[in-house]
PDB file of C-alpha atoms in Angstrom:
ATOM      1  CA  MET A   1       0.000   0.000   0.000  1.00 70.00           C
ATOM      2  CA  ASP A   2       2.862   2.372   0.812  1.00 80.00           C
ATOM      3  CA  GLN A   3       4.461   1.653  -2.569  1.00 85.00           C
ATOM      4  CA  ASN A   4       1.239   2.512  -4.405  1.00 87.00           C
ATOM      5  CA  LEU A   5       0.938   5.776  -2.462  1.00 88.00           C
ATOM      6  CA  LEU A   6       4.580   6.637  -3.272  1.00 89.00           C
ATOM      7  CA  LEU A   7       4.020   5.832  -6.970  1.00 90.00           C
ATOM      8  CA  ILE A   8       0.901   8.041  -7.108  1.00 91.00           C
ATOM      9  CA  ALA A   9       2.747  10.902  -5.368  1.00 90.00           C
ATOM     10  CA  MET A  10       5.629  10.659  -7.873  1.00 91.00           C
ATOM     11  CA  LEU A  11       3.161  10.618 -10.767  1.00 92.00           C
ATOM     12  CA  VAL A  12       1.360  13.721  -9.456  1.00 91.00           C
ATOM     13  CA  LEU A  13       4.714  15.452  -8.965  1.00 92.00           C
ATOM     14  CA  ALA A  14       5.825  14.598 -12.518  1.00 92.00           C
ATOM     15  CA  VAL A  15       2.554  15.917 -13.978  1.00 91.00           C
ATOM     16  CA  GLY A  16       2.945  19.135 -11.956  1.00 89.00           C
ATOM     17  CA  VAL A  17       6.507  19.684 -13.196  1.00 88.00           C
ATOM     18  CA  MET A  18       5.453  19.073 -16.804  1.00 89.00           C
ATOM     19  CA  TRP A  19       2.531  21.497 -16.479  1.00 87.00           C
ATOM     20  CA  TYR A  20       4.714  24.193 -14.912  1.00 87.00           C
ATOM     21  CA  SER A  21       7.504  23.873 -17.521  1.00 85.00           C
ATOM     22  CA  GLY A  22       4.979  23.970 -20.373  1.00 84.00           C
ATOM     23  CA  ARG A  23       3.381  27.065 -18.916  1.00 85.00           C
ATOM     24  CA  SER A  24       6.695  28.867 -18.474  1.00 85.00           C
ATOM     25  CA  ARG A  25       7.740  27.880 -22.009  1.00 87.00           C
ATOM     26  CA  LYS A  26       4.528  29.377 -23.404  1.00 88.00           C
ATOM     27  CA  GLN A  27       5.168  32.588 -21.479  1.00 88.00           C
ATOM     28  CA  GLN A  28       8.726  32.732 -22.782  1.00 89.00           C
ATOM     29  CA  MET A  29       7.591  32.172 -26.384  1.00 88.00           C
ATOM     30  CA  ALA A  30       4.924  34.879 -26.048  1.00 89.00           C
ATOM     31  CA  LYS A  31       7.543  37.282 -24.688  1.00 90.00           C
ATOM     32  CA  MET A  32       9.936  36.518 -27.577  1.00 84.00           C
ATOM     33  CA  GLU A  33       7.100  36.958 -30.089  1.00 83.00           C
ATOM     34  CA  GLU A  34       6.204  40.348 -28.629  1.00 85.00           C
ATOM     35  CA  GLU A  35       9.856  41.449 -28.717  1.00 83.00           C
ATOM     36  CA  LYS A  36      10.068  40.428 -32.385  1.00 79.00           C
ATOM     37  CA  ARG A  37       6.884  42.377 -33.206  1.00 78.00           C
ATOM     38  CA  GLU A  38       8.238  45.452 -31.432  1.00 81.00           C
ATOM     39  CA  GLN A  39      11.563  45.140 -33.223  1.00 77.00           C
ATOM     40  CA  LEU A  40       9.794  44.972 -36.608  1.00 76.00           C
ATOM     41  CA  ARG A  41       7.667  48.000 -35.720  1.00 76.00           C
ATOM     42  CA  THR A  42      10.742  50.111 -34.979  1.00 78.00           C
ATOM     43  CA  VAL A  43      12.964  49.010 -37.886  1.00 81.00           C
ATOM     44  CA  THR A  44      13.754  51.771 -40.343  1.00 83.00           C
ATOM     45  CA  PRO A  45      13.440  51.347 -44.109  1.00 86.00           C
ATOM     46  CA  GLY A  46      16.758  50.422 -45.692  1.00 87.00           C
ATOM     47  CA  ALA A  47      17.969  48.313 -42.753  1.00 87.00           C
ATOM     48  CA  TRP A  48      19.373  44.893 -43.620  1.00 90.00           C
ATOM     49  CA  VAL A  49      17.203  41.911 -42.680  1.00 89.00           C
ATOM     50  CA  HIS A  50      18.273  38.256 -42.615  1.00 89.00           C
ATOM     51  CA  THR A  51      15.575  35.615 -43.032  1.00 90.00           C
ATOM     52  CA  ARG A  52      15.612  32.153 -41.476  1.00 89.00           C
ATOM     53  CA  VAL A  53      16.364  30.592 -44.887  1.00 92.00           C
ATOM     54  CA  GLY A  54      19.468  32.709 -45.479  1.00 89.00           C
ATOM     55  CA  PHE A  55      18.127  35.544 -47.645  1.00 90.00           C
ATOM     56  CA  TRP A  56      19.494  39.041 -47.019  1.00 90.00           C
ATOM     57  CA  GLY A  57      17.385  42.009 -48.092  1.00 91.00           C
ATOM     58  CA  ARG A  58      16.698  45.617 -47.222  1.00 91.00           C
ATOM     59  CA  PHE A  59      13.564  46.361 -45.207  1.00 90.00           C
ATOM     60  CA  VAL A  60      10.945  48.313 -47.170  1.00 91.00           C
ATOM     61  CA  ASP A  61       7.592  48.004 -45.380  1.00 89.00           C
ATOM     62  CA  LEU A  62       5.587  46.055 -42.808  1.00 86.00           C
ATOM     63  CA  ASP A  63       1.911  45.285 -43.436  1.00 86.00           C
ATOM     64  CA  GLY A  64       0.488  43.197 -40.606  1.00 83.00           C
ATOM     65  CA  ASP A  65       2.314  39.862 -40.761  1.00 84.00           C
ATOM     66  CA  ILE A  66       3.827  40.574 -44.194  1.00 89.00           C
ATOM     67  CA  VAL A  67       7.330  42.049 -44.409  1.00 90.00           C
ATOM     68  CA  VAL A  68       8.459  43.580 -47.705  1.00 92.00           C
ATOM     69  CA  LEU A  69      12.177  43.176 -48.429  1.00 92.00           C
ATOM     70  CA  GLU A  70      14.112  44.580 -51.362  1.00 92.00           C
ATOM     71  CA  THR A  71      16.719  42.502 -53.176  1.00 88.00           C
ATOM     72  CA  THR A  72      20.056  43.938 -54.280  1.00 85.00           C
ATOM     73  CA  ASP A  73      18.754  44.364 -57.835  1.00 88.00           C
ATOM     74  CA  GLY A  74      15.696  46.366 -56.680  1.00 88.00           C
ATOM     75  CA  HIS A  75      12.938  43.732 -56.738  1.00 92.00           C
ATOM     76  CA  GLU A  76      10.582  43.556 -53.778  1.00 92.00           C
ATOM     77  CA  MET A  77       9.824  40.247 -52.085  1.00 92.00           C
ATOM     78  CA  TYR A  78       7.051  39.504 -49.596  1.00 94.00           C
ATOM     79  CA  TRP A  79       7.936  37.456 -46.494  1.00 92.00           C
ATOM     80  CA  ASP A  80       5.898  36.187 -43.591  1.00 90.00           C
ATOM     81  CA  ARG A  81       6.897  37.920 -40.361  1.00 86.00           C
ATOM     82  CA  GLN A  82       7.798  34.581 -38.776  1.00 85.00           C
ATOM     83  CA  MET A  83      10.493  34.011 -41.425  1.00 88.00           C
ATOM     84  CA  ILE A  84      12.508  37.014 -40.234  1.00 86.00           C
ATOM     85  CA  GLY A  85      15.539  35.806 -38.305  1.00 84.00           C
ATOM     86  CA  GLU A  86      17.711  38.864 -37.679  1.00 84.00           C
ATOM     87  CA  ILE A  87      17.240  42.588 -38.125  1.00 84.00           C
ATOM     88  CA  GLY A  88      20.227  44.830 -38.602  1.00 81.00           C
ATOM     89  CA  GLY A  89      23.768  43.743 -39.125  1.00 78.00           C
ATOM     90  CA  GLU A  90      25.481  43.523 -42.469  1.00 80.00           C
ATOM     91  CA  PRO A  91      25.324  40.797 -45.120  1.00 79.00           C
ATOM     92  CA  PRO A  92      28.369  38.527 -45.074  1.00 76.00           C
ATOM     93  CA  LEU A  93      29.590  39.599 -48.519  1.00 72.00           C
ATOM     94  CA  GLU A  94      28.815  43.314 -48.189  1.00 64.00           C
ATOM     95  CA  GLY A  95      32.145  44.180 -46.526  1.00 60.00           C
ATOM     96  CA  ALA A  96      34.080  41.957 -48.917  1.00 56.00           C
ATOM     97  CA  ALA A  97      32.394  43.578 -51.921  1.00 56.00           C
ATOM     98  CA  GLN A  98      33.365  47.044 -50.717  1.00 58.00           C
ATOM     99  CA  GLU A  99      36.960  45.950 -50.097  1.00 62.00           C
ATOM    100  CA  ALA A 100      37.098  44.326 -53.530  1.00 56.00           C
ATOM    101  CA  ALA A 101      35.816  47.510 -55.146  1.00 55.00           C
ATOM    102  CA  GLU A 102      38.539  49.513 -53.408  1.00 61.00           C
ATOM    103  CA  ASP A 103      41.254  47.003 -54.304  1.00 59.00           C
ATOM    104  CA  ASP A 104      39.991  46.473 -57.840  1.00 56.00           C
ATOM    105  CA  GLU A 105      42.725  48.211 -59.748  1.00 55.00           C
ATOM    106  CA  ALA A 106      43.838  47.163 -63.200  1.00 51.00           C
ATOM    107  CA  PRO A 107      47.160  45.316 -63.007  1.00 51.00           C
ATOM    108  CA  GLU A 108      50.106  47.107 -64.528  1.00 55.00           C
ATOM    109  CA  GLU A 109      51.346  45.820 -67.868  1.00 56.00           C
ATOM    110  CA  ASP A 110      54.599  44.508 -66.390  1.00 56.00           C
ATOM    111  CA  GLU A 111      52.857  42.802 -63.443  1.00 58.00           C
ATOM    112  CA  ALA A 112      52.463  39.020 -63.504  1.00 57.00           C
ATOM    113  CA  VAL A 113      48.838  37.900 -63.456  1.00 58.00           C
ATOM    114  CA  LEU A 114      47.883  34.510 -62.006  1.00 61.00           C
ATOM    115  CA  GLY A 115      51.512  33.411 -61.971  1.00 61.00           C
ATOM    116  CA  LEU A 116      51.999  33.989 -65.700  1.00 65.00           C
ATOM    117  CA  GLU A 117      55.021  35.825 -66.968  1.00 65.00           C
ATOM    118  CA  PRO A 118      54.524  39.357 -68.272  1.00 60.00           C
ATOM    119  CA  ALA A 119      53.743  39.547 -71.989  1.00 59.00           C
ATOM    120  CA  ALA A 120      56.979  41.465 -72.776  1.00 56.00           C
ATOM    121  CA  ASP A 121      59.109  38.443 -71.775  1.00 51.00           C
ATOM    122  CA  GLN A 122      57.246  36.029 -74.032  1.00 51.00           C
ATOM    123  CA  PRO A 123      57.526  35.866 -77.835  1.00 56.00           C
ATOM    124  CA  ASP A 124      54.457  37.319 -79.486  1.00 54.00           C
ATOM    125  CA  GLY A 125      54.137  34.471 -81.958  1.00 52.00           C
ATOM    126  CA  SER A 126      53.955  36.740 -85.015  1.00 52.00           C
ATOM    127  CA  GLU A 127      56.761  34.805 -86.735  1.00 53.00           C
ATOM    128  CA  ASP A 128      54.795  31.586 -86.345  1.00 53.00           C
ATOM    129  CA  ALA A 129      51.710  33.234 -87.782  1.00 51.00           C
ATOM    130  CA  ASP A 130      53.657  34.566 -90.783  1.00 53.00           C
ATOM    131  CA  ALA A 131      55.166  31.126 -91.431  1.00 52.00           C
ATOM    132  CA  ALA A 132      51.756  29.486 -91.297  1.00 52.00           C
ATOM    133  CA  THR A 133      50.304  32.054 -93.694  1.00 55.00           C
ATOM    134  CA  GLY A 134      53.219  31.585 -96.112  1.00 56.00           C
ATOM    135  CA  ALA A 135      52.807  27.798 -96.075  1.00 52.00           C
ATOM    136  CA  ALA A 136      49.103  28.170 -96.794  1.00 53.00           C
ATOM    137  CA  ASP A 137      49.841  30.521 -99.734  1.00 56.00           C
ATOM    138  CA  GLU A 138      52.325  28.026-101.215  1.00 58.00           C
ATOM    139  CA  ALA A 139      49.764  25.229-100.972  1.00 55.00           C
ATOM    140  CA  ASP A 140      47.195  27.396-102.792  1.00 57.00           C
ATOM    141  CA  ASP A 141      49.676  28.190-105.587  1.00 59.00           C
ATOM    142  CA  LYS A 142      50.342  24.502-106.230  1.00 58.00           C
ATOM    143  CA  ASN A 143      46.659  23.781-106.667  1.00 56.00           C
TER     144      ASN A 143
END
């Protein structure tokens, strides 16, 4: 009889812990949802937004649960509010693209490109082209 009473007490305790943890989890989720809504309400147009599927776009507008994001080429895309993962920040390639634009200078003529020797050190091949043209002319004359 004592074992049955102990088993029932443990079962009631387990149900109570499960109920309490589920309740606190729901409160936590509701709090996070409200924070996300507030964050979307205060975001300014032009801010970078990262979706949960990896898309980066600029914030344009919010209409209820629909978020309008602009792609880099100017097209607007409509996203469900729940798909928004991060607001703010900078796309991963944005800084690299700016650095590449700054460093994108044309290589000098004497500079080796991709490990190749500069063109001035290599024969231009014009003698080979002249020889090939001459051989072709001789073959035409014989015919």
